[in-house]
Amino acid sequence: MADSTAAGTARQATPREGRLAAHEQAVARLAASYRAIPAHVPVRLAKKTSNLFRARAKTDAPGLDVSGLTGVIDVDPDARTADVQGMCTYEDLVDATLPHGLAPLVVPQLKTITLGGAVTGLGIESTSFRNGLPHESVLEMDILTGSGEIVTARPEGEHADLFHGFPNSYGTLGYATRLRIALEEVDPAVALRHLRFHDLDELVATMGVIAETSQHDGTPVDYLDGVVFSATEAYLTLGTKSPLTGPTSDYTGMDVYYRSLQHDGPSPRTDLLATHDYLWRWDTDWFWCSRAFGAQNPWVRRFWPRRYRRSAFYWKLIALDHRFDVADRLEARKGRPPRERVVQDIEVPLGRTAEFLHWFLREVPIEPIWLCPVRSHDRWPLYPLRPGETYVNVGFWSSVPRDPADPGATNRLVEAEVTRLDGHKSLYSDAYYSEDEFWRLYGGDTYADLKRRYDPGSRLLDLYSKAVRRK
């Protein structure tokens, strides 16, 4: 007869142990799906969402099974760290950390961006002037490399080269399955001050001082970004961690966040948002891009279901447009040429930012423009920002009339100007660099060494083929 007493006292697995066991099983399925993909077939993730804007060659091959790698394994409030699966969205990550009064050091603007995607493909937000880019909060990560091995990469040790070379590699060196990241304390709310500037040079100078001192007029600044509407109307938004002491604004309904910045007069406009709502203030309208779908028209917005006022849904509309050329067909019916998509984030040194803004406003008919300062704290060879120097991310996301003789004319123009100003651009969208220039800007020999070590059979695409050739 079995010992029922012993069986009854057997220790049950803790929730964390259960999540770890499920994670290990998911990693095993991922590795098996990788081995099952034929050697001549491109390797891609089998996922439903993407925040890439560059087109890719179509394939009918099965993707990597990442179905079990979408959650948070553990949050340690005492150590202020989290162990997170690579395909976990920031929306789910924030939901897991905020109850502890904690948040990731950098939370990119859109809810469906994944932690692994932000690390291998870069991300940025209004804490980046303090905390750098998302990969700078990573303490260690497990990576499925091109050779099919799972390795743990840390800032020091055997795989330190992969740790530092992984950011901006876009899945061409491997895929992160688990990341341990640092968290920081947050307050229940964020108090905002929107400062208006009539002069871009003054705005950039003020941004530089705040990025250096983390304060303005004696008040701490914990979050910093800006929006340019024109050469004579631009704003810096200064956020300060705050207790929840009064009514807060809600920009998921009829009100549109970026319009709340605009005001006349010398005094700042103030606002208060719950921290959760501040982190996702841009997602409801995908910054301002929802206006392209009519979602900012009050009559349309009133009947637009709230659950569809989010970037993930706008992405579905963009995908339909790409599939059926809806926008170009409408332009043709109006007797106008097709349009060139100009969807880019670039970084230039603070001292060249005003110069770039004046050039852009003269040459490219796109507004508004987003500004976000960033200071990197280490060297990351595939996206080489000088540590300790302030750069400014400039984001512009729209389209312009296409030149029939050169469909990428405006993007090429932007690339040339950014390079002239000692900057870089993110690779999530269309790129037109020559191969020599690309490798000079994005890691060159260092990338080649990493590729030889971690993907010796060239099982994964190389970065140029993926970012520029769109394979």
CSV table of C-alpha atoms in Angstrom, one decimal:
chain,number,residue,atom,x,y,z
A,1,MET,CA,0.0,0.0,0.0
A,2,ALA,CA,1.4,3.4,-0.9
A,3,ASP,CA,2.4,5.8,1.8
A,4,SER,CA,-0.4,8.4,1.4
A,5,THR,CA,1.1,10.6,4.1
A,6,ALA,CA,4.4,11.0,2.2
A,7,ALA,CA,2.5,11.6,-1.0
A,8,GLY,CA,0.4,14.2,0.6
A,9,THR,CA,3.4,16.1,2.0
A,10,ALA,CA,5.3,16.1,-1.2
A,11,ARG,CA,6.3,19.7,-2.0
A,12,GLN,CA,4.3,21.3,-4.9
A,13,ALA,CA,6.1,23.4,-7.4
A,14,THR,CA,5.9,27.2,-6.8
A,15,PRO,CA,4.3,29.4,-9.5
A,16,ARG,CA,7.7,30.6,-10.5
A,17,GLU,CA,9.1,27.0,-10.8
A,18,GLY,CA,6.0,26.2,-12.9
A,19,ARG,CA,6.8,29.2,-15.2
A,20,LEU,CA,10.4,28.2,-15.4
A,21,ALA,CA,9.5,24.6,-16.4
A,22,ALA,CA,7.1,25.9,-19.0
A,23,HIS,CA,9.8,28.2,-20.3
A,24,GLU,CA,12.3,25.4,-20.7
A,25,GLN,CA,9.7,23.4,-22.6
A,26,ALA,CA,9.1,26.4,-24.9
A,27,VAL,CA,12.8,26.8,-25.5
A,28,ALA,CA,13.0,23.1,-26.5
A,29,ARG,CA,10.2,23.5,-29.0
A,30,LEU,CA,11.9,26.6,-30.4
A,31,ALA,CA,15.2,24.7,-30.9
A,32,ALA,CA,13.4,21.8,-32.5
A,33,SER,CA,11.5,24.0,-34.9
A,34,TYR,CA,14.8,25.7,-35.8
A,35,ARG,CA,16.4,22.3,-36.6
A,36,ALA,CA,13.3,21.3,-38.7
A,37,ILE,CA,13.6,24.3,-41.1
A,38,PRO,CA,15.5,23.2,-44.2
A,39,ALA,CA,19.0,24.6,-44.5
A,40,HIS,CA,18.2,26.6,-47.7
A,41,VAL,CA,15.0,28.2,-46.3
A,42,PRO,CA,15.1,31.6,-44.6
A,43,VAL,CA,14.5,31.5,-40.9
A,44,ARG,CA,11.8,33.7,-39.5
A,45,LEU,CA,9.7,34.0,-36.4
A,46,ALA,CA,6.2,32.6,-36.5
A,47,LYS,CA,4.5,35.6,-34.9
A,48,LYS,CA,1.3,37.5,-35.5
A,49,THR,CA,2.6,41.1,-35.0
A,50,SER,CA,5.6,43.1,-36.3
A,51,ASN,CA,6.8,46.6,-35.9
A,52,LEU,CA,9.0,46.5,-39.0
A,53,PHE,CA,8.2,48.8,-41.9
A,54,ARG,CA,10.4,47.3,-44.5
A,55,ALA,CA,9.0,44.8,-46.9
A,56,ARG,CA,10.5,41.3,-47.0
A,57,ALA,CA,10.6,38.6,-49.6
A,58,LYS,CA,7.6,36.2,-49.2
A,59,THR,CA,8.1,32.6,-48.1
A,60,ASP,CA,5.9,29.6,-47.5
A,61,ALA,CA,8.3,28.0,-45.1
A,62,PRO,CA,7.2,27.5,-41.4
A,63,GLY,CA,8.6,30.0,-39.0
A,64,LEU,CA,10.2,29.4,-35.6
A,65,ASP,CA,7.8,28.3,-32.9
A,66,VAL,CA,7.8,31.1,-30.3
A,67,SER,CA,4.3,30.4,-29.0
A,68,GLY,CA,5.5,29.6,-25.5
A,69,LEU,CA,7.9,32.5,-25.2
A,70,THR,CA,5.5,35.4,-24.6
A,71,GLY,CA,5.4,36.0,-20.9
A,72,VAL,CA,7.1,37.2,-17.8
A,73,ILE,CA,8.9,34.4,-15.9
A,74,ASP,CA,9.5,36.3,-12.6
A,75,VAL,CA,9.6,39.8,-11.1
A,76,ASP,CA,12.0,40.3,-8.2
A,77,PRO,CA,10.9,43.5,-6.4
A,78,ASP,CA,13.8,43.5,-4.0
A,79,ALA,CA,16.5,43.1,-6.6
A,80,ARG,CA,14.4,45.3,-9.0
A,81,THR,CA,14.9,42.8,-11.9
A,82,ALA,CA,12.6,40.8,-14.1
A,83,ASP,CA,13.2,37.6,-16.1
A,84,VAL,CA,11.3,37.9,-19.3
A,85,GLN,CA,10.8,35.8,-22.3
A,86,GLY,CA,12.0,37.2,-25.6
A,87,MET,CA,8.5,37.5,-27.3
A,88,CYS,CA,6.9,39.2,-24.3
A,89,THR,CA,5.3,42.5,-25.3
A,90,TYR,CA,6.0,45.6,-23.3
A,91,GLU,CA,2.2,45.8,-22.7
A,92,ASP,CA,2.4,42.5,-20.8
A,93,LEU,CA,5.7,43.3,-19.2
A,94,VAL,CA,4.4,46.7,-17.8
A,95,ASP,CA,1.3,45.0,-16.5
A,96,ALA,CA,3.5,42.6,-14.5
A,97,THR,CA,5.9,45.2,-13.1
A,98,LEU,CA,3.6,48.2,-12.3
A,99,PRO,CA,1.8,46.4,-9.4
A,100,HIS,CA,5.3,46.4,-7.7
A,101,GLY,CA,5.8,50.1,-8.3
A,102,LEU,CA,8.4,49.2,-10.9
A,103,ALA,CA,8.8,49.7,-14.7
A,104,PRO,CA,11.5,48.8,-17.3
A,105,LEU,CA,14.2,51.4,-17.6
A,106,VAL,CA,12.9,52.2,-21.1
A,107,VAL,CA,9.4,51.4,-22.3
A,108,PRO,CA,9.1,51.9,-26.1
A,109,GLN,CA,6.0,53.7,-27.3
A,110,LEU,CA,3.9,50.9,-28.8
A,111,LYS,CA,2.3,48.1,-26.8
A,112,THR,CA,3.1,45.3,-29.1
A,113,ILE,CA,6.8,45.9,-29.3
A,114,THR,CA,8.5,42.9,-27.7
A,115,LEU,CA,11.4,43.0,-25.3
A,116,GLY,CA,13.5,40.8,-27.5
A,117,GLY,CA,12.6,42.9,-30.5
A,118,ALA,CA,13.6,46.1,-28.7
A,119,VAL,CA,16.9,44.7,-27.8
A,120,THR,CA,17.9,43.2,-31.1
A,121,GLY,CA,16.2,46.0,-33.1
A,122,LEU,CA,16.6,48.9,-30.8
A,123,GLY,CA,13.9,51.1,-29.1
A,124,ILE,CA,13.8,54.5,-27.4
A,125,GLU,CA,11.5,56.6,-25.2
A,126,SER,CA,11.5,59.6,-22.9
A,127,THR,CA,13.7,58.0,-20.2
A,128,SER,CA,16.5,57.4,-22.8
A,129,PHE,CA,18.3,60.6,-21.8
A,130,ARG,CA,18.9,58.9,-18.4
A,131,ASN,CA,18.8,55.2,-19.2
A,132,GLY,CA,20.0,54.9,-22.8
A,133,LEU,CA,18.3,52.3,-25.1
A,134,PRO,CA,16.4,49.2,-23.9
A,135,HIS,CA,19.4,46.9,-24.4
A,136,GLU,CA,21.3,48.9,-21.8
A,137,SER,CA,19.1,47.6,-19.0
A,138,VAL,CA,19.8,43.9,-19.9
A,139,LEU,CA,21.8,42.1,-17.3
A,140,GLU,CA,22.0,38.8,-19.2
A,141,MET,CA,20.2,37.0,-21.9
A,142,ASP,CA,19.8,33.5,-23.3
A,143,ILE,CA,20.2,33.4,-27.1
A,144,LEU,CA,19.4,30.7,-29.7
A,145,THR,CA,22.3,31.4,-32.1
A,146,GLY,CA,22.6,30.6,-35.7
A,147,SER,CA,24.6,27.5,-34.9
A,148,GLY,CA,21.5,26.1,-33.0
A,149,GLU,CA,23.1,26.5,-29.6
A,150,ILE,CA,21.5,28.2,-26.6
A,151,VAL,CA,24.1,30.4,-24.9
A,152,THR,CA,23.9,32.8,-22.0
A,153,ALA,CA,25.5,36.2,-22.8
A,154,ARG,CA,26.5,38.6,-20.1
A,155,PRO,CA,28.5,41.9,-20.2
A,156,GLU,CA,31.6,39.9,-19.1
A,157,GLY,CA,32.7,36.4,-19.8
A,158,GLU,CA,32.7,33.9,-22.6
A,159,HIS,CA,29.9,35.4,-24.7
A,160,ALA,CA,30.5,39.1,-23.9
A,161,ASP,CA,31.1,39.7,-27.6
A,162,LEU,CA,27.6,38.5,-28.4
A,163,PHE,CA,26.1,40.5,-25.5
A,164,HIS,CA,27.5,43.7,-26.9
A,165,GLY,CA,27.0,42.8,-30.6
A,166,PHE,CA,23.4,41.6,-30.3
A,167,PRO,CA,21.7,45.0,-30.2
A,168,ASN,CA,20.8,46.1,-33.8
A,169,SER,CA,21.5,42.6,-35.2
A,170,TYR,CA,17.8,42.1,-36.0
A,171,GLY,CA,17.8,38.3,-35.6
A,172,THR,CA,20.8,37.8,-37.8
A,173,LEU,CA,23.0,36.4,-35.0
A,174,GLY,CA,20.2,34.7,-33.1
A,175,TYR,CA,17.0,35.1,-31.1
A,176,ALA,CA,16.8,36.0,-27.4
A,177,THR,CA,14.7,33.5,-25.5
A,178,ARG,CA,15.1,34.9,-22.0
A,179,LEU,CA,16.3,38.3,-20.8
A,180,ARG,CA,17.0,39.5,-17.3
A,181,ILE,CA,16.5,43.2,-17.1
A,182,ALA,CA,16.9,45.9,-14.5
A,183,LEU,CA,13.8,47.8,-13.4
A,184,GLU,CA,13.4,51.2,-11.8
A,185,GLU,CA,10.9,52.6,-9.3
A,186,VAL,CA,8.0,54.7,-10.6
A,187,ASP,CA,5.4,56.8,-8.9
A,188,PRO,CA,1.7,56.4,-9.5
A,189,ALA,CA,1.5,59.3,-11.9
A,190,VAL,CA,3.6,61.6,-14.1
A,191,ALA,CA,3.2,65.3,-13.9
A,192,LEU,CA,3.8,67.0,-17.3
A,193,ARG,CA,4.9,70.4,-18.4
A,194,HIS,CA,4.6,71.3,-22.1
A,195,LEU,CA,7.0,74.1,-23.0
A,196,ARG,CA,6.4,76.0,-26.3
A,197,PHE,CA,9.3,77.2,-28.4
A,198,HIS,CA,9.2,79.5,-31.3
A,199,ASP,CA,12.9,78.9,-32.2
A,200,LEU,CA,14.3,75.4,-32.8
A,201,ASP,CA,17.8,76.4,-31.8
A,202,GLU,CA,16.5,77.5,-28.4
A,203,LEU,CA,14.6,74.2,-28.0
A,204,VAL,CA,17.6,72.1,-28.8
A,205,ALA,CA,19.8,74.1,-26.4
A,206,THR,CA,17.2,73.7,-23.6
A,207,MET,CA,16.9,70.0,-24.3
A,208,GLY,CA,20.7,69.6,-24.0
A,209,VAL,CA,20.8,71.3,-20.6
A,210,ILE,CA,17.9,69.2,-19.3
A,211,ALA,CA,19.5,66.0,-20.6
A,212,GLU,CA,22.7,67.0,-18.7
A,213,THR,CA,21.2,68.1,-15.4
A,214,SER,CA,17.9,66.2,-15.2
A,215,GLN,CA,16.1,69.3,-14.0
A,216,HIS,CA,14.4,72.5,-15.3
A,217,ASP,CA,13.7,75.6,-13.3
A,218,GLY,CA,14.5,73.7,-10.1
A,219,THR,CA,12.1,70.8,-10.8
A,220,PRO,CA,13.4,67.3,-11.4
A,221,VAL,CA,12.8,65.9,-14.9
A,222,ASP,CA,12.4,62.2,-15.2
A,223,TYR,CA,11.0,62.0,-18.7
A,224,LEU,CA,11.9,64.1,-21.7
A,225,ASP,CA,10.7,64.3,-25.3
A,226,GLY,CA,9.4,66.8,-27.8
A,227,VAL,CA,7.3,67.5,-30.9
A,228,VAL,CA,8.0,69.9,-33.8
A,229,PHE,CA,4.9,71.1,-35.7
A,230,SER,CA,6.8,73.8,-37.7
A,231,ALA,CA,9.9,75.9,-37.5
A,232,THR,CA,8.0,78.3,-35.2
A,233,GLU,CA,5.9,75.9,-33.2
A,234,ALA,CA,7.6,73.2,-31.2
A,235,TYR,CA,7.3,71.7,-27.7
A,236,LEU,CA,9.4,70.0,-25.1
A,237,THR,CA,7.4,67.8,-22.7
A,238,LEU,CA,9.0,67.5,-19.2
A,239,GLY,CA,7.7,64.6,-17.0
A,240,THR,CA,8.2,64.3,-13.3
A,241,LYS,CA,7.3,61.3,-11.2
A,242,SER,CA,4.4,62.3,-9.0
A,243,PRO,CA,1.9,60.9,-6.5
A,244,LEU,CA,-1.6,60.5,-7.8
A,245,THR,CA,-3.1,63.6,-6.0
A,246,GLY,CA,-5.7,64.9,-8.5
A,247,PRO,CA,-7.7,64.2,-11.6
A,248,THR,CA,-5.8,62.7,-14.5
A,249,SER,CA,-6.3,63.1,-18.2
A,250,ASP,CA,-7.5,60.2,-20.5
A,251,TYR,CA,-6.3,60.2,-24.1
A,252,THR,CA,-7.9,56.9,-25.0
A,253,GLY,CA,-11.2,58.5,-25.7
A,254,MET,CA,-12.1,61.6,-27.7
A,255,ASP,CA,-9.1,63.6,-26.7
A,256,VAL,CA,-5.8,63.2,-28.7
A,257,TYR,CA,-2.6,63.3,-26.7
A,258,TYR,CA,-0.3,65.2,-29.1
A,259,ARG,CA,-2.9,67.9,-29.6
A,260,SER,CA,-2.9,68.5,-25.8
A,261,LEU,CA,0.7,69.8,-26.2
A,262,GLN,CA,-0.3,72.8,-28.3
A,263,HIS,CA,-0.9,76.2,-26.7
A,264,ASP,CA,-0.2,79.8,-27.0
A,265,GLY,CA,1.5,82.0,-24.4
A,266,PRO,CA,4.7,81.8,-22.5
A,267,SER,CA,3.5,79.7,-19.6
A,268,PRO,CA,3.8,75.9,-19.8
A,269,ARG,CA,0.7,73.8,-20.2
A,270,THR,CA,0.5,71.3,-17.4
A,271,ASP,CA,-1.1,67.8,-17.3
A,272,LEU,CA,-1.2,64.8,-15.0
A,273,LEU,CA,-1.4,61.2,-16.3
A,274,ALA,CA,-1.4,57.9,-14.4
A,275,THR,CA,2.0,56.2,-15.0
A,276,HIS,CA,0.4,53.4,-17.0
A,277,ASP,CA,-1.4,56.0,-19.2
A,278,TYR,CA,1.8,58.0,-19.6
A,279,LEU,CA,3.8,55.0,-20.8
A,280,TRP,CA,1.1,54.3,-23.5
A,281,ARG,CA,0.2,58.0,-24.3
A,282,TRP,CA,1.4,57.5,-27.9
A,283,ASP,CA,-0.2,54.1,-28.6
A,284,THR,CA,-3.8,55.1,-28.9
A,285,ASP,CA,-3.1,57.2,-32.0
A,286,TRP,CA,0.2,55.7,-33.0
A,287,PHE,CA,1.6,59.1,-32.2
A,288,TRP,CA,-0.4,61.0,-34.8
A,289,CYS,CA,-0.5,58.4,-37.6
A,290,SER,CA,-4.1,57.5,-36.8
A,291,ARG,CA,-5.2,60.6,-38.6
A,292,ALA,CA,-4.4,58.9,-41.9
A,293,PHE,CA,-7.3,56.5,-41.2
A,294,GLY,CA,-9.7,59.3,-40.1
A,295,ALA,CA,-9.5,58.2,-36.5
A,296,GLN,CA,-8.9,61.7,-35.3
A,297,ASN,CA,-12.0,63.1,-36.9
A,298,PRO,CA,-14.4,63.6,-34.0
A,299,TRP,CA,-17.4,62.2,-36.0
A,300,VAL,CA,-15.4,59.1,-36.9
A,301,ARG,CA,-13.7,58.8,-33.5
A,302,ARG,CA,-17.0,58.7,-31.7
A,303,PHE,CA,-18.0,55.5,-33.5
A,304,TRP,CA,-14.5,54.0,-33.7
A,305,PRO,CA,-14.5,51.2,-31.0
A,306,ARG,CA,-12.1,52.0,-28.2
A,307,ARG,CA,-10.6,48.5,-28.4
A,308,TYR,CA,-9.4,49.4,-32.0
A,309,ARG,CA,-7.8,52.7,-31.0
A,310,ARG,CA,-4.3,51.2,-30.7
A,311,SER,CA,-1.3,50.8,-32.8
A,312,ALA,CA,-1.8,47.0,-33.3
A,313,PHE,CA,-5.0,47.7,-35.2
A,314,TYR,CA,-3.5,50.5,-37.3
A,315,TRP,CA,-0.8,48.0,-38.2
A,316,LYS,CA,-3.5,45.7,-39.6
A,317,LEU,CA,-4.8,48.5,-41.8
A,318,ILE,CA,-1.2,49.2,-43.0
A,319,ALA,CA,-0.8,45.5,-43.9
A,320,LEU,CA,-4.0,45.6,-45.9
A,321,ASP,CA,-2.8,48.8,-47.7
A,322,HIS,CA,0.5,47.0,-48.6
A,323,ARG,CA,-1.3,44.0,-49.8
A,324,PHE,CA,-3.9,45.7,-52.0
A,325,ASP,CA,-2.1,49.1,-52.8
A,326,VAL,CA,-5.2,50.9,-51.4
A,327,ALA,CA,-3.4,54.3,-50.9
A,328,ASP,CA,-1.8,54.3,-54.4
A,329,ARG,CA,-5.1,53.4,-56.0
A,330,LEU,CA,-6.8,56.3,-54.3
A,331,GLU,CA,-4.0,58.6,-55.4
A,332,ALA,CA,-4.3,57.4,-59.0
A,333,ARG,CA,-8.0,58.1,-59.0
A,334,LYS,CA,-7.2,61.7,-58.0
A,335,GLY,CA,-4.7,62.0,-60.8
A,336,ARG,CA,-1.7,62.0,-58.5
A,337,PRO,CA,1.4,59.8,-58.6
A,338,PRO,CA,2.1,57.0,-56.0
A,339,ARG,CA,3.7,58.0,-52.8
A,340,GLU,CA,7.0,57.1,-51.3
A,341,ARG,CA,6.9,55.9,-47.7
A,342,VAL,CA,9.2,57.9,-45.4
A,343,VAL,CA,9.0,56.2,-42.1
A,344,GLN,CA,12.3,56.6,-40.2
A,345,ASP,CA,13.9,57.2,-36.8
A,346,ILE,CA,17.4,58.8,-37.0
A,347,GLU,CA,19.9,59.9,-34.4
A,348,VAL,CA,22.2,62.8,-34.7
A,349,PRO,CA,24.5,64.4,-32.1
A,350,LEU,CA,22.8,67.2,-30.1
A,351,GLY,CA,25.0,69.8,-31.6
A,352,ARG,CA,23.8,68.9,-35.1
A,353,THR,CA,20.1,68.5,-34.3
A,354,ALA,CA,18.9,72.0,-35.0
A,355,GLU,CA,20.8,71.9,-38.3
A,356,PHE,CA,19.0,68.6,-39.3
A,357,LEU,CA,15.6,70.0,-38.3
A,358,HIS,CA,16.0,73.1,-40.3
A,359,TRP,CA,17.1,71.0,-43.3
A,360,PHE,CA,14.3,68.5,-42.9
A,361,LEU,CA,11.6,71.2,-42.7
A,362,ARG,CA,12.9,72.8,-45.9
A,363,GLU,CA,13.3,69.5,-47.8
A,364,VAL,CA,10.7,67.0,-46.7
A,365,PRO,CA,6.9,67.8,-46.4
A,366,ILE,CA,6.2,65.8,-43.3
A,367,GLU,CA,4.9,67.0,-39.9
A,368,PRO,CA,4.8,66.6,-36.9
A,369,ILE,CA,8.3,65.4,-36.0
A,370,TRP,CA,9.1,63.6,-32.7
A,371,LEU,CA,12.3,64.3,-30.7
A,372,CYS,CA,13.8,62.1,-28.0
A,373,PRO,CA,17.2,62.7,-26.5
A,374,VAL,CA,19.4,59.7,-25.7
A,375,ARG,CA,22.7,59.1,-23.9
A,376,SER,CA,24.4,55.7,-24.2
A,377,HIS,CA,26.5,54.4,-21.4
A,378,ASP,CA,28.5,51.7,-23.1
A,379,ARG,CA,29.8,50.8,-26.6
A,380,TRP,CA,27.5,48.8,-28.8
A,381,PRO,CA,29.5,48.1,-32.0
A,382,LEU,CA,26.5,47.6,-34.4
A,383,TYR,CA,25.0,50.9,-33.5
A,384,PRO,CA,28.0,53.0,-32.4
A,385,LEU,CA,26.8,56.0,-30.3
A,386,ARG,CA,29.7,57.6,-28.3
A,387,PRO,CA,29.1,56.9,-24.6
A,388,GLY,CA,28.2,59.9,-22.5
A,389,GLU,CA,27.3,62.1,-25.5
A,390,THR,CA,23.8,63.3,-26.0
A,391,TYR,CA,22.1,62.4,-29.3
A,392,VAL,CA,18.6,63.2,-30.4
A,393,ASN,CA,16.3,60.7,-32.0
A,394,VAL,CA,14.2,62.4,-34.7
A,395,GLY,CA,11.1,60.4,-35.8
A,396,PHE,CA,9.1,61.1,-38.9
A,397,TRP,CA,6.5,58.7,-40.2
A,398,SER,CA,4.5,59.5,-43.3
A,399,SER,CA,4.8,59.6,-47.1
A,400,VAL,CA,5.7,62.1,-49.9
A,401,PRO,CA,5.0,62.1,-53.7
A,402,ARG,CA,7.2,59.5,-55.3
A,403,ASP,CA,9.8,60.4,-57.9
A,404,PRO,CA,9.0,57.9,-60.8
A,405,ALA,CA,12.7,57.9,-61.8
A,406,ASP,CA,13.8,57.1,-58.2
A,407,PRO,CA,11.2,55.5,-55.9
A,408,GLY,CA,13.5,55.9,-52.9
A,409,ALA,CA,14.7,59.5,-53.6
A,410,THR,CA,13.6,61.1,-50.3
A,411,ASN,CA,14.9,58.2,-48.2
A,412,ARG,CA,18.2,58.4,-49.9
A,413,LEU,CA,18.3,62.2,-49.3
A,414,VAL,CA,17.6,61.6,-45.6
A,415,GLU,CA,20.3,58.9,-45.4
A,416,ALA,CA,22.9,61.2,-47.0
A,417,GLU,CA,22.1,64.1,-44.6
A,418,VAL,CA,22.1,62.0,-41.5
A,419,THR,CA,25.5,60.5,-42.5
A,420,ARG,CA,26.9,64.0,-43.2
A,421,LEU,CA,25.8,65.0,-39.7
A,422,ASP,CA,27.6,62.1,-38.1
A,423,GLY,CA,24.4,60.2,-37.3
A,424,HIS,CA,22.7,56.9,-37.8
A,425,LYS,CA,19.2,55.7,-38.6
A,426,SER,CA,17.3,52.7,-37.3
A,427,LEU,CA,16.9,49.8,-39.6
A,428,TYR,CA,13.3,48.8,-39.0
A,429,SER,CA,12.3,50.6,-42.2
A,430,ASP,CA,13.5,51.0,-45.8
A,431,ALA,CA,17.2,51.5,-46.2
A,432,TYR,CA,19.2,52.2,-49.4
A,433,TYR,CA,22.8,52.3,-48.4
A,434,SER,CA,25.6,50.8,-50.5
A,435,GLU,CA,27.1,47.7,-49.0
A,436,ASP,CA,30.4,49.5,-48.2
A,437,GLU,CA,28.7,52.4,-46.5
A,438,PHE,CA,26.4,50.2,-44.6
A,439,TRP,CA,29.2,48.1,-43.0
A,440,ARG,CA,31.1,51.3,-42.2
A,441,LEU,CA,28.1,52.6,-40.3
A,442,TYR,CA,26.9,49.3,-38.7
A,443,GLY,CA,29.6,47.2,-37.3
A,444,GLY,CA,31.6,46.0,-40.3
A,445,ASP,CA,34.5,43.8,-39.1
A,446,THR,CA,33.0,43.3,-35.6
A,447,TYR,CA,29.8,41.9,-37.1
A,448,ALA,CA,31.7,39.6,-39.5
A,449,ASP,CA,33.6,38.2,-36.5
A,450,LEU,CA,30.4,37.6,-34.6
A,451,LYS,CA,28.8,36.0,-37.7
A,452,ARG,CA,31.7,33.5,-38.0
A,453,ARG,CA,31.6,32.6,-34.4
A,454,TYR,CA,27.8,32.3,-33.8
A,455,ASP,CA,26.5,31.5,-37.2
A,456,PRO,CA,29.4,29.7,-39.0
A,457,GLY,CA,27.1,28.0,-41.5
A,458,SER,CA,25.3,31.3,-42.4
A,459,ARG,CA,22.1,29.7,-41.4
A,460,LEU,CA,20.6,33.2,-40.8
A,461,LEU,CA,20.5,36.1,-43.2
A,462,ASP,CA,23.3,38.7,-42.8
A,463,LEU,CA,22.3,42.2,-41.6
A,464,TYR,CA,22.7,43.9,-45.0
A,465,SER,CA,20.6,41.3,-46.8
A,466,LYS,CA,17.9,41.7,-44.2
A,467,ALA,CA,17.9,45.5,-43.8
A,468,VAL,CA,18.7,46.7,-47.3
A,469,ARG,CA,18.0,43.9,-49.7
A,470,ARG,CA,14.8,43.0,-47.8
A,471,LYS,CA,15.3,39.3,-47.9
